[in-house]
Amino acid sequence: MSATHRLSIAGVVLTTLLLMGVSVAFGMAPLQGWTVGLFLLLELGIAPCLLLAPMAPLWFSLLAITTSLTATVAIGFSMALSALWHPTVALWAVVIVTLGMLAVSIRRDLRVLRNSGITAAVKTPGQAVRRLTIAGVGIVLLAALAQQTIPQPGGLFSSLNVFWYLGLIVLVTAAVWAKRAASSPAFPVLALSGIVVLSQAVVYGSPAVMSAARHVGIVDYIRSNHQVNTGLDIYQAWSGLFAGIAWICDAANISDAMTVATWWPVILSPAIALATAALASRWVVGPHRIWWVAAISALTGSLNIVYFSPQSFGYFLALVIFALTLTERRAERMTLLRAPRGMVAFILLVSIIMAVSHQISPYLTVAALGVFWLFGYLRPWWMLLVVLVPALVWAGLNTAVLGRFLSIGAIGNLFQNLQPPKHSFATLPTPAVTTLAFAIPAVLLVVVGLLAVFSLLRLRTRFAWSLALAALSPATLFAATDYGQEGIFRVVLFAGPWLAILVAANAWPFVRATVPAAAAGLAVLLGVNIYGQTALDWNRVVTPDAARALKIFESSAPGIPASRGATALFDRESSVLLLTGTANAAPQTITGRYLEVQYVSREIFGRYPSSSESYDAAADVDQLTLKYEDSFEASRLFALVSTSIGAYDERYGFQSYADYKKLATAMAESPRWKPVVTGPTATLYELLG
């Protein structure tokens, strides 16, 4: 990057810090939230990267974002682990250090600019690509703002108007035009990687995956207690990401961490695409192939939706480690004494942050690195230890909570561990929309896999074989654990980049028709990605009123001490909430008191009632109430009725939505249940004595 570009980037950081200071001085809470969040998540790493030698924009962007995220997590987790929670002091200390580094870099770049002179800007095809990208994102954003709503049965793509699709067409056009104009497609590919999650965040205003609420509960616990308790549960033990976000929320005066959880995928999805492109640059030549690898990997990943979760964060860090450690075989060997100490220290930092944030990602990372070491692409060999040792040490320190998730019977049970998640309470056939939401992306992944196999057979080089075996390496996860029967999804996630690189490495016979082939291929990838990510929004997305109802329950209901929460289930001093369907469709454990209250699903009382015209909702409610009352002697009993629960039950064949609506009506008419909170999609009830 030129000195002019570096000065412009420094100016962006200074502007953010100026607005941050103004927001704090004048009590402008929304502006403070956005500026502090933006600075700590994306800009904290810019100043130290500006002090390094000039580098390509791809690598500068990746290092800056990675430094921002890892430094934020490192500082937040250090404060939480030591119980020295001073978020405001830490923020301003970081700001002062950043200003000092910016002063050094700006002075240096101004000197360079004076010596070399300012050259007039030259129009390039890349400028047109960037303008098209900005226009496409702007159209999509405006269309999403105009259609804000609660999740609909048809998913996101059925809720938006024609202008949203027009914006997508503009983005695809920008990516294809970049190829025709011999310019980098970086901007449109990065935009396409995050355009769906951006639309969901704007339209729904809440996280697109229910599980995000559980993670928000850990963040709230840290904010309430000013520390983590690694002995409580596995989420506390591996709470690196959550502690970093807790620091952001307290420093930025963000009252509800669900806001960060909503926008987290908008930040991380392009970051993952960026890391994939950097990794691809180690293997394939040319900006178009590099960014097509990123596009293929990002748009075929809807089986593993990026959301506010440690596994998404761990995957990003794994890609960064791959990009930084893998080298060409002909590269000079590094010895321990000759290795770039700064780079090794940075990889160690990334490895430590990954080790304290997610249990599985470090081992999947090491499995792939081991393959490349065997083929001579990892130098030196002890880089494996740099990644592995922090994970082993942290696991060893937390064996008390980890042991509950390890099963001796799972070791070596490959076929059982290979099974995807099952739903044993189904009484109805699974609707086509649910099947297609998984089947269509899976078919696309199979196509990518077949293309990768074709490339392997055509190339048959050491390089190709290393990529193929790296794609298979995540399957080692099946040898030791079933990972909650979701291991297949983690394997697919970690195999994706290697398959995409292998596909891009081949010289395909239709290269002469690259532009139409690229347009058609990108349209298919984007269409499948949109459907896979949004078709099940009706039952996946957290609705604001359901989240508010459960926050009220968790915050105000009598509870037991958190220290007893792991063992004192359904204590008489506690409160219990009945989810009137599956437990997978409610944003439960959303506050710091998540261990003090209890949730149960109706599934603990047996199978769902058979759906038929003779379904008696009033009798079902009476029977459910009686079983609930007899089973628990808690101080207070609650229940939640929500559209999301009914939608999930229908989408997975548990109970028809028509029958669930009858149940909701019967609950509302029952004299035993008193409404506590009522919203557009959810009602919280309390059982009367």
XYZ file of C-alpha atoms in Angstrom:
689
model
C 0.000 0.000 0.000
C 1.167 3.515 -0.743
C 1.794 6.186 1.875
C -1.376 7.956 0.738
C -3.467 4.863 1.384
C -1.866 4.331 4.768
C -2.567 7.927 5.772
C -6.181 7.542 4.668
C -6.566 4.438 6.815
C -5.034 6.221 9.795
C -7.500 9.043 9.188
C -10.408 6.611 9.430
C -9.227 5.417 12.842
C -8.710 8.985 14.056
C -12.216 9.898 12.905
C -13.675 6.961 14.817
C -11.774 7.955 17.958
C -12.897 11.578 17.584
C -16.542 10.540 17.287
C -16.059 8.226 20.251
C -14.790 11.106 22.360
C -17.684 13.331 21.281
C -20.219 10.620 22.096
C -18.786 10.114 25.583
C -18.518 13.834 26.294
C -22.104 14.590 25.277
C -23.722 11.354 26.454
C -24.683 10.156 22.968
C -25.178 6.484 23.827
C -26.037 5.125 20.339
C -23.006 6.822 18.776
C -20.818 5.612 21.631
C -21.997 2.049 21.080
C -21.257 2.091 17.364
C -17.885 3.843 17.588
C -16.498 1.796 20.490
C -17.753 -1.430 18.942
C -16.319 -0.527 15.546
C -12.980 0.443 17.044
C -12.506 -2.636 19.230
C -13.763 -5.155 16.681
C -12.214 -3.809 13.477
C -9.842 -0.886 14.044
C -7.820 -1.715 17.146
C -5.318 -3.669 15.051
C -4.842 -1.028 12.364
C -2.340 1.151 14.229
C 0.146 -1.664 15.021
C -0.138 -2.944 11.448
C 0.660 0.526 10.124
C 3.979 0.304 11.973
C 4.944 -2.780 9.990
C 6.609 -2.733 6.595
C 4.220 -1.925 3.725
C 2.264 -4.971 2.573
C -0.482 -5.915 0.137
C -3.998 -4.714 1.052
C -5.194 -8.316 1.440
C -2.638 -9.138 4.114
C -2.881 -5.759 5.811
C -6.655 -6.125 6.135
C -6.395 -9.672 7.462
C -3.708 -8.849 10.023
C -5.524 -5.700 11.161
C -8.854 -7.481 11.697
C -7.214 -10.475 13.363
C -5.219 -8.221 15.670
C -8.370 -6.284 16.560
C -10.376 -9.381 17.442
C -7.621 -11.256 19.267
C -6.497 -8.212 21.250
C -10.072 -7.443 22.279
C -10.658 -11.022 23.400
C -7.268 -11.201 25.136
C -7.894 -8.035 27.147
C -11.494 -8.894 27.991
C -10.690 -12.472 28.987
C -7.704 -11.390 31.080
C -9.890 -8.979 33.040
C -12.647 -11.567 33.497
C -10.295 -14.391 34.469
C -8.455 -12.265 37.023
C -11.671 -10.620 38.306
C -10.020 -7.237 37.682
C -12.892 -5.872 35.627
C -12.182 -2.266 34.606
C -13.625 -1.933 31.079
C -13.514 1.865 30.833
C -9.939 2.108 32.080
C -8.887 -0.611 29.643
C -10.609 1.162 26.756
C -8.912 4.497 27.300
C -5.551 2.841 27.882
C -5.921 1.158 24.502
C -6.981 4.453 22.912
C -3.881 6.231 24.265
C -1.574 3.495 22.966
C -3.349 3.594 19.606
C -2.916 7.359 19.313
C 0.789 6.989 20.036
C 1.239 4.362 17.328
C -0.803 6.415 14.869
C 1.407 9.441 15.539
C 4.507 7.409 14.670
C 3.026 5.920 11.496
C 1.542 9.217 10.275
C 4.846 11.024 10.794
C 6.686 8.325 8.835
C 4.200 8.289 5.965
C 4.142 12.085 5.715
C 7.921 12.006 5.379
C 7.645 9.412 2.610
C 4.995 11.499 0.891
C 7.132 14.644 1.014
C 10.104 12.810 -0.458
C 8.182 11.103 -3.243
C 5.567 13.733 -3.981
C 1.833 13.300 -4.425
C 0.825 11.615 -7.648
C -2.514 12.318 -9.252
C -5.093 9.595 -8.901
C -5.482 7.500 -12.036
C -8.827 6.081 -13.019
C -8.770 2.306 -13.047
C -11.350 -0.409 -13.765
C -11.204 -1.248 -10.081
C -12.878 2.055 -9.244
C -15.908 1.095 -11.316
C -16.050 -2.271 -9.557
C -15.954 -0.582 -6.155
C -18.682 1.887 -7.149
C -20.896 -0.931 -8.385
C -20.310 -2.791 -5.132
C -21.200 0.236 -3.017
C -24.315 0.786 -5.125
C -25.358 -2.852 -4.781
C -24.900 -2.878 -1.008
C -26.752 0.433 -0.757
C -29.737 -0.863 -2.720
C -29.885 -4.035 -0.624
C -29.642 -2.025 2.588
C -32.417 0.381 1.604
C -34.661 -2.487 0.514
C -34.077 -4.257 3.829
C -34.762 -1.097 5.840
C -38.060 -0.680 4.011
C -39.212 -4.230 4.838
C -38.425 -4.630 8.536
C -40.664 -7.354 9.920
C -40.875 -10.459 12.083
C -39.850 -13.785 10.492
C -42.327 -15.094 7.942
C -43.050 -18.715 6.891
C -41.522 -18.064 3.473
C -38.192 -16.897 4.877
C -36.262 -13.720 4.192
C -36.367 -13.935 0.415
C -40.179 -13.947 0.459
C -40.313 -10.880 2.719
C -38.282 -8.481 0.571
C -39.238 -6.515 -2.500
C -37.795 -6.529 -5.992
C -35.219 -3.856 -5.148
C -33.439 -6.291 -2.829
C -32.962 -8.675 -5.721
C -31.863 -5.768 -7.908
C -29.108 -4.997 -5.409
C -27.947 -8.618 -5.541
C -27.856 -8.473 -9.339
C -25.679 -5.355 -9.127
C -23.260 -7.168 -6.793
C -23.033 -10.182 -9.095
C -22.490 -7.813 -12.015
C -19.666 -6.094 -10.119
C -17.927 -9.419 -9.484
C -18.262 -10.495 -13.115
C -17.243 -7.070 -14.410
C -14.063 -7.306 -12.342
C -13.093 -10.389 -14.340
C -13.863 -8.742 -17.651
C -11.962 -5.580 -16.672
C -8.978 -7.551 -15.321
C -9.533 -6.053 -11.877
C -9.694 -7.656 -8.444
C -13.167 -8.904 -7.417
C -12.291 -8.466 -3.736
C -14.940 -5.857 -2.944
C -17.942 -7.622 -4.527
C -16.916 -11.018 -3.136
C -16.564 -9.620 0.379
C -19.929 -7.906 -0.011
C -21.602 -11.085 -1.265
C -20.172 -13.081 1.634
C -22.002 -10.890 4.135
C -24.996 -9.548 2.240
C -27.471 -12.160 3.498
C -26.573 -11.784 7.182
C -26.613 -8.002 6.737
C -30.144 -8.230 5.362
C -31.252 -10.470 8.230
C -29.787 -8.100 10.818
C -31.585 -5.120 9.294
C -34.924 -6.816 8.599
C -35.281 -8.708 11.887
C -33.138 -6.645 14.249
C -32.152 -9.750 16.202
C -29.868 -12.793 15.842
C -30.750 -15.209 13.050
C -29.971 -18.307 15.155
C -31.591 -19.187 18.499
C -28.361 -20.526 19.985
C -26.937 -17.002 19.991
C -29.138 -16.239 23.009
C -27.374 -18.876 25.118
C -24.054 -17.212 24.323
C -25.453 -13.796 25.197
C -26.274 -15.236 28.616
C -22.565 -15.898 29.215
C -21.744 -12.336 28.177
C -24.356 -11.016 30.596
C -22.994 -13.226 33.386
C -19.523 -11.731 32.946
C -20.931 -8.211 32.900
C -22.972 -8.853 36.050
C -20.286 -10.666 38.034
C -17.189 -8.969 36.564
C -15.505 -12.340 36.172
C -15.833 -15.828 34.734
C -16.186 -18.968 36.807
C -14.505 -21.681 34.758
C -15.772 -24.391 37.080
C -19.464 -23.698 36.473
C -19.921 -25.093 32.973
C -18.213 -25.563 29.625
C -19.377 -22.176 28.351
C -17.669 -20.399 31.237
C -14.530 -22.494 30.844
C -14.205 -21.585 27.148
C -15.493 -18.027 27.404
C -12.747 -16.114 25.616
C -15.003 -14.663 22.927
C -17.765 -13.910 25.421
C -15.411 -12.001 27.719
C -14.194 -9.887 24.813
C -17.758 -9.001 23.847
C -18.607 -8.278 27.493
C -15.760 -5.750 27.551
C -17.081 -4.115 24.388
C -20.610 -3.875 25.798
C -19.506 -2.334 29.091
C -17.002 0.026 27.486
C -19.486 1.076 24.803
C -22.410 1.412 27.225
C -24.412 -1.147 25.217
C -27.216 -2.269 27.511
C -28.241 -5.360 25.537
C -25.550 -7.699 24.203
C -28.111 -9.071 21.736
C -27.240 -6.024 19.642
C -23.666 -7.244 19.226
C -24.899 -10.795 18.621
C -27.137 -9.487 15.833
C -24.344 -7.698 13.997
C -21.524 -10.147 14.735
C -22.126 -12.224 11.542
C -22.001 -9.045 9.454
C -18.435 -8.540 10.696
C -17.253 -12.136 10.774
C -18.624 -13.394 7.439
C -16.498 -11.021 5.300
C -13.571 -11.614 7.680
C -13.804 -15.354 6.996
C -13.909 -14.687 3.247
C -10.863 -12.434 3.619
C -8.947 -15.130 5.511
C -9.918 -17.716 2.891
C -8.596 -15.480 0.118
C -5.315 -14.989 1.986
C -5.016 -18.750 2.429
C -5.771 -19.330 -1.252
C -3.031 -16.890 -2.227
C -0.545 -19.411 -0.827
C -1.651 -21.983 -3.397
C -3.160 -20.420 -6.510
C -1.968 -17.594 -8.742
C -3.998 -14.562 -9.768
C -6.475 -12.371 -7.874
C -9.488 -13.822 -9.671
C -8.774 -17.413 -8.676
C -7.959 -16.309 -5.130
C -11.240 -14.491 -4.676
C -13.238 -17.183 -6.428
C -11.940 -19.586 -3.810
C -13.286 -17.202 -1.166
C -16.621 -16.937 -2.986
C -17.029 -20.697 -3.357
C -16.107 -21.350 0.258
C -18.330 -18.586 1.650
C -21.410 -19.203 -0.479
C -21.408 -22.988 -0.039
C -21.221 -22.719 3.741
C -24.903 -22.346 4.636
C -24.900 -25.724 6.407
C -22.708 -23.977 8.981
C -24.343 -20.592 9.399
C -22.061 -17.899 10.785
C -23.608 -16.502 13.959
C -22.543 -15.280 17.387
C -20.777 -18.456 18.443
C -17.302 -19.599 19.468
C -17.209 -22.168 16.662
C -17.574 -19.464 13.995
C -14.854 -17.421 15.683
C -12.631 -20.491 16.034
C -13.027 -21.266 12.342
C -11.890 -17.763 11.416
C -8.828 -18.052 13.647
C -8.016 -21.450 12.136
C -8.042 -19.940 8.639
C -5.709 -17.178 9.825
C -3.291 -19.749 11.236
C -3.369 -21.710 7.977
C -2.697 -18.563 5.967
C 0.245 -17.532 8.152
C 1.963 -20.889 8.639
C 1.770 -22.715 5.306
C 4.623 -22.109 2.870
C 5.820 -23.456 -0.452
C 8.041 -26.522 -0.276
C 10.873 -24.681 -1.942
C 10.781 -21.983 0.737
C 13.811 -21.776 2.978
C 13.494 -23.865 6.118
C 13.182 -21.896 9.328
C 14.948 -23.031 12.441
C 13.864 -22.069 15.910
C 16.549 -19.400 16.085
C 15.914 -18.013 12.595
C 12.102 -17.971 12.688
C 10.543 -14.494 12.576
C 9.877 -14.008 16.266
C 7.107 -11.489 15.729
C 5.181 -13.839 13.465
C 5.608 -16.789 15.822
C 4.424 -14.642 18.728
C 1.395 -13.533 16.730
C 0.486 -17.118 15.781
C 0.892 -18.096 19.431
C -1.492 -15.303 20.452
C -4.060 -16.429 17.880
C -3.674 -20.034 19.055
C -4.180 -19.075 22.702
C -7.306 -17.081 21.888
C -8.674 -20.009 19.880
C -7.816 -22.403 22.715
C -9.800 -20.416 25.309
C -12.734 -19.734 22.981
C -13.623 -23.100 21.431
C -12.954 -26.690 22.410
C -12.789 -28.364 18.980
C -11.263 -25.861 16.529
C -7.627 -26.174 17.717
C -7.559 -29.931 17.112
C -9.141 -29.674 13.663
C -6.547 -27.009 12.873
C -3.688 -29.228 14.021
C -5.060 -32.171 12.012
C -4.833 -30.161 8.784
C -1.442 -28.687 9.685
C -0.163 -32.206 10.306
C -1.095 -33.197 6.761
C 0.779 -30.250 5.302
C 3.795 -30.966 7.482
C 3.935 -34.495 6.051
C 3.921 -33.035 2.537
C 6.548 -30.432 3.354
C 4.346 -27.330 3.334
C 4.651 -26.501 7.028
C 7.955 -25.052 8.183
C 9.181 -25.504 10.853
C 7.556 -28.610 12.316
C 7.227 -27.151 15.792
C 4.555 -24.753 14.560
C 2.246 -27.696 15.247
C 3.143 -27.374 18.918
C 2.551 -23.629 18.893
C -1.082 -24.353 17.985
C -1.587 -27.591 19.917
C 0.015 -26.907 23.302
C -2.268 -23.998 24.345
C -5.332 -26.145 23.607
C -3.980 -29.092 25.588
C -2.989 -26.906 28.524
C -6.368 -25.186 28.697
C -8.233 -28.486 28.355
C -6.093 -29.938 31.134
C -6.967 -27.034 33.405
C -10.678 -27.576 32.770
C -11.054 -31.347 32.756
C -13.731 -31.120 35.463
C -16.256 -29.535 33.093
C -14.900 -31.091 29.910
C -15.283 -34.630 31.193
C -19.069 -34.388 31.127
C -18.938 -33.968 27.349
C -16.559 -36.834 26.601
C -17.763 -40.401 26.241
C -15.584 -43.501 26.244
C -18.203 -45.182 24.075
C -17.755 -42.571 21.352
C -14.062 -43.356 20.863
C -13.648 -45.371 17.679
C -17.410 -45.479 17.020
C -17.022 -43.891 13.592
C -20.391 -44.697 12.046
C -22.398 -43.475 15.037
C -20.297 -40.342 15.326
C -20.862 -39.662 11.638
C -24.627 -39.310 12.026
C -26.096 -35.820 11.578
C -28.499 -34.451 14.221
C -31.694 -36.474 14.627
C -35.154 -35.461 15.835
C -36.800 -38.463 17.506
C -40.084 -36.763 18.471
C -41.402 -36.376 14.933
C -45.019 -37.431 14.442
C -45.438 -35.937 10.970
C -43.420 -36.082 7.746
C -40.691 -33.462 7.548
C -41.891 -30.601 5.307
C -40.157 -30.130 1.979
C -38.835 -26.689 2.930
C -36.839 -28.193 5.807
C -35.466 -31.005 3.689
C -34.518 -28.659 0.862
C -32.876 -26.134 3.207
C -30.290 -28.804 4.007
C -30.396 -30.921 0.857
C -29.777 -28.171 -1.716
C -26.608 -26.828 -0.027
C -25.498 -30.427 0.544
C -25.909 -31.229 -3.156
C -23.900 -28.130 -4.043
C -21.151 -29.256 -1.673
C -21.167 -32.673 -3.337
C -20.726 -30.956 -6.712
C -17.783 -28.974 -5.335
C -16.360 -32.196 -3.927
C -16.691 -33.967 -7.280
C -15.001 -31.058 -9.041
C -12.214 -31.260 -6.470
C -11.811 -34.990 -7.140
C -11.663 -34.264 -10.876
C -8.965 -31.657 -10.227
C -7.031 -34.141 -8.107
C -7.144 -36.806 -10.807
C -6.109 -34.297 -13.426
C -3.287 -32.665 -11.461
C -1.979 -35.628 -9.438
C 0.711 -33.497 -7.823
C 1.994 -33.403 -4.265
C 0.255 -30.055 -3.952
C -3.123 -31.531 -4.990
C -2.794 -34.588 -2.759
C -1.978 -32.432 0.260
C -5.142 -30.384 -0.296
C -7.265 -33.513 -0.718
C -5.966 -35.101 2.471
C -6.330 -31.806 4.345
C -9.998 -31.812 3.329
C -10.304 -35.302 4.827
C -8.377 -34.468 8.004
C -11.363 -33.058 9.954
C -12.871 -36.543 9.829
C -10.434 -37.467 12.599
C -12.988 -35.764 14.860
C -15.200 -38.828 14.439
C -12.549 -41.069 15.957
C -12.884 -39.557 19.426
C -16.237 -37.831 19.876
C -19.712 -37.463 18.438
C -19.610 -33.711 19.288
C -23.287 -33.791 20.070
C -23.907 -35.622 16.767
C -23.041 -32.400 14.919
C -19.511 -33.388 14.026
C -20.479 -33.866 10.388
C -21.185 -30.143 10.105
C -17.813 -29.203 11.630
C -16.084 -31.597 9.236
C -17.824 -30.042 6.241
C -16.914 -26.567 7.481
C -13.184 -27.278 7.805
C -13.049 -29.248 4.542
C -14.604 -26.457 2.472
C -11.593 -24.161 1.904
C -9.305 -27.001 0.786
C -11.888 -28.297 -1.687
C -12.432 -24.792 -3.060
C -8.678 -24.267 -3.509
C -8.362 -27.617 -5.256
C -11.180 -26.690 -7.636
C -9.632 -23.296 -8.408
C -6.167 -24.778 -8.951
C -7.313 -26.703 -12.006
C -7.163 -25.158 -15.492
C -10.752 -25.758 -16.532
C -11.595 -26.172 -20.223
C -14.247 -23.416 -20.235
C -11.850 -20.612 -19.301
C -12.443 -18.949 -22.662
C -16.051 -18.435 -21.634
C -15.077 -17.182 -18.206
C -17.473 -14.217 -17.995
C -20.741 -16.079 -18.727
C -19.547 -19.089 -16.744
C -18.650 -16.840 -13.805
C -22.012 -15.077 -13.946
C -23.958 -18.337 -14.039
C -21.840 -19.984 -11.360
C -21.992 -17.013 -9.014
C -25.755 -16.714 -9.451
C -26.206 -20.384 -8.537
C -23.890 -20.105 -5.525
C -25.664 -17.000 -4.268
C -29.132 -18.458 -4.815
C -28.300 -21.615 -2.881
C -26.681 -19.572 -0.125
C -29.744 -17.348 0.252
C -32.110 -20.298 0.393
C -29.953 -22.324 2.771
C -29.462 -19.427 5.172
C -32.964 -17.954 5.190
C -35.535 -20.617 4.273
C -35.920 -21.580 7.950
C -35.928 -18.041 9.356
C -39.482 -18.569 10.608
C -38.271 -21.029 13.224
C -34.603 -20.002 13.560
C -34.631 -16.255 14.121
C -34.875 -14.827 17.625
C -37.945 -12.602 17.844
C -37.464 -9.508 20.030
C -40.616 -10.035 22.084
C -39.731 -13.671 22.888
C -36.274 -12.544 23.999
C -37.814 -9.798 26.133
C -40.250 -12.243 27.766
C -37.497 -14.676 28.724
C -35.308 -11.852 30.009
C -38.134 -10.827 32.307
C -38.521 -14.419 33.487
C -34.819 -14.947 34.136
C -34.315 -11.540 35.741
C -37.291 -11.515 38.113
C -38.223 -15.122 38.904
C -36.932 -16.671 42.149
C -33.791 -18.699 41.584
C -31.082 -20.750 43.200
C -27.464 -19.626 43.615
C -25.494 -19.988 40.403
C -22.908 -22.093 42.219
C -25.573 -24.750 42.724
C -27.054 -24.408 39.249
C -25.113 -27.248 37.687
C -26.290 -29.821 40.231
C -29.436 -28.493 41.878
C -31.811 -28.924 38.956
C -35.453 -28.159 39.717
C -34.753 -27.064 43.270
C -37.792 -25.982 45.286
C -36.279 -22.524 45.604
C -35.986 -22.185 41.851
C -38.416 -21.255 39.104
C -39.127 -23.428 36.094
C -40.327 -22.415 32.645
C -42.117 -24.860 30.366
C -41.467 -24.456 26.647
C -44.703 -25.599 25.012
C -42.848 -27.466 22.299
C -39.224 -28.041 21.426
C -36.476 -26.420 23.471
C -34.576 -25.572 20.277
C -36.883 -22.717 19.307
C -36.630 -20.367 22.286
C -33.890 -17.848 23.170
C -33.413 -19.373 26.609
C -30.599 -18.762 29.123
C -30.317 -15.236 27.804
C -29.183 -13.460 30.987
C -26.482 -13.787 33.607
C -28.926 -15.721 35.817
C -29.079 -18.559 33.306
C -27.963 -21.096 35.932
C -30.393 -19.886 38.589
C -33.619 -20.752 36.762
C -34.619 -23.865 34.867
C -36.163 -24.634 31.477
C -38.008 -27.785 30.435
C -39.530 -28.847 27.139
C -42.868 -30.583 26.767
C -40.830 -33.419 25.262
C -39.912 -34.622 28.771
C -43.566 -35.638 29.176
C -43.519 -37.935 26.156
C -44.414 -37.699 22.510
C -46.378 -34.896 20.941
C -50.112 -35.455 20.427
C -51.025 -36.832 17.022
C -52.168 -34.161 14.615
C -55.690 -34.754 13.379
C -59.048 -33.054 13.121
C -59.938 -34.521 16.502
C -57.059 -32.794 18.299
C -58.460 -31.307 21.518
C -56.226 -28.392 22.449
C -58.015 -27.651 25.723
C -57.584 -31.243 26.893
C -53.942 -31.163 25.787
C -53.318 -28.007 27.826
C -55.061 -29.474 30.880
C -53.048 -32.696 30.660
C -49.790 -30.833 30.056
C -50.498 -28.535 33.005
C -51.249 -31.464 35.309
C -48.035 -33.304 34.364
C -46.028 -30.118 34.723
C -47.490 -29.312 38.131
C -46.975 -32.841 39.446
C -43.394 -33.117 38.173
C -41.862 -30.005 39.715
C -42.068 -28.515 43.181
C -40.453 -25.247 42.222
C -41.577 -22.045 43.885
C -43.108 -20.667 40.678
C -43.985 -22.284 37.361
C -44.067 -20.468 34.021
C -44.700 -21.349 30.386
C -43.855 -19.785 27.042
C -46.043 -19.877 23.953
C -44.404 -18.487 20.818
C -44.674 -18.499 17.061
C -41.093 -19.747 16.820
C -41.890 -22.862 18.861
C -44.910 -23.637 16.701
C -42.912 -22.989 13.545
C -40.057 -25.249 14.648
C -42.454 -28.020 15.660
C -44.057 -27.922 12.219
C -40.781 -27.640 10.313
C -39.430 -30.779 12.010
C -42.668 -32.765 12.047
C -43.372 -32.590 15.782
C -46.764 -30.897 15.612
C -48.626 -29.012 12.908
C -48.669 -25.246 13.208
C -52.461 -25.289 13.013
C -52.601 -27.507 16.104
C -50.055 -25.355 17.903
C -52.194 -22.267 17.281
C -55.099 -24.140 18.867
C -52.866 -24.903 21.850
C -51.937 -21.211 22.097
C -55.610 -20.260 22.108
C -56.383 -22.866 24.757
C -53.554 -21.537 26.958
C -54.932 -18.015 26.635
C -58.411 -19.211 27.644
C -57.276 -21.454 30.492
C -58.106 -20.141 33.990
C -54.927 -21.804 35.301
C -52.543 -19.633 33.296
C -52.045 -15.901 33.792
C -50.298 -13.855 31.070
C -47.223 -12.043 32.375
C -45.846 -10.575 29.152
C -47.558 -10.548 25.763
C -46.004 -9.611 22.426
C -46.645 -10.055 18.695
C -45.101 -13.539 18.601
C -44.759 -14.706 22.216
C -46.604 -14.791 25.532
C -45.116 -15.623 28.916
C -47.573 -17.255 31.338
C -47.422 -18.049 35.038
C -49.291 -20.996 36.524
C -51.768 -19.985 39.195
C -51.941 -21.990 42.406
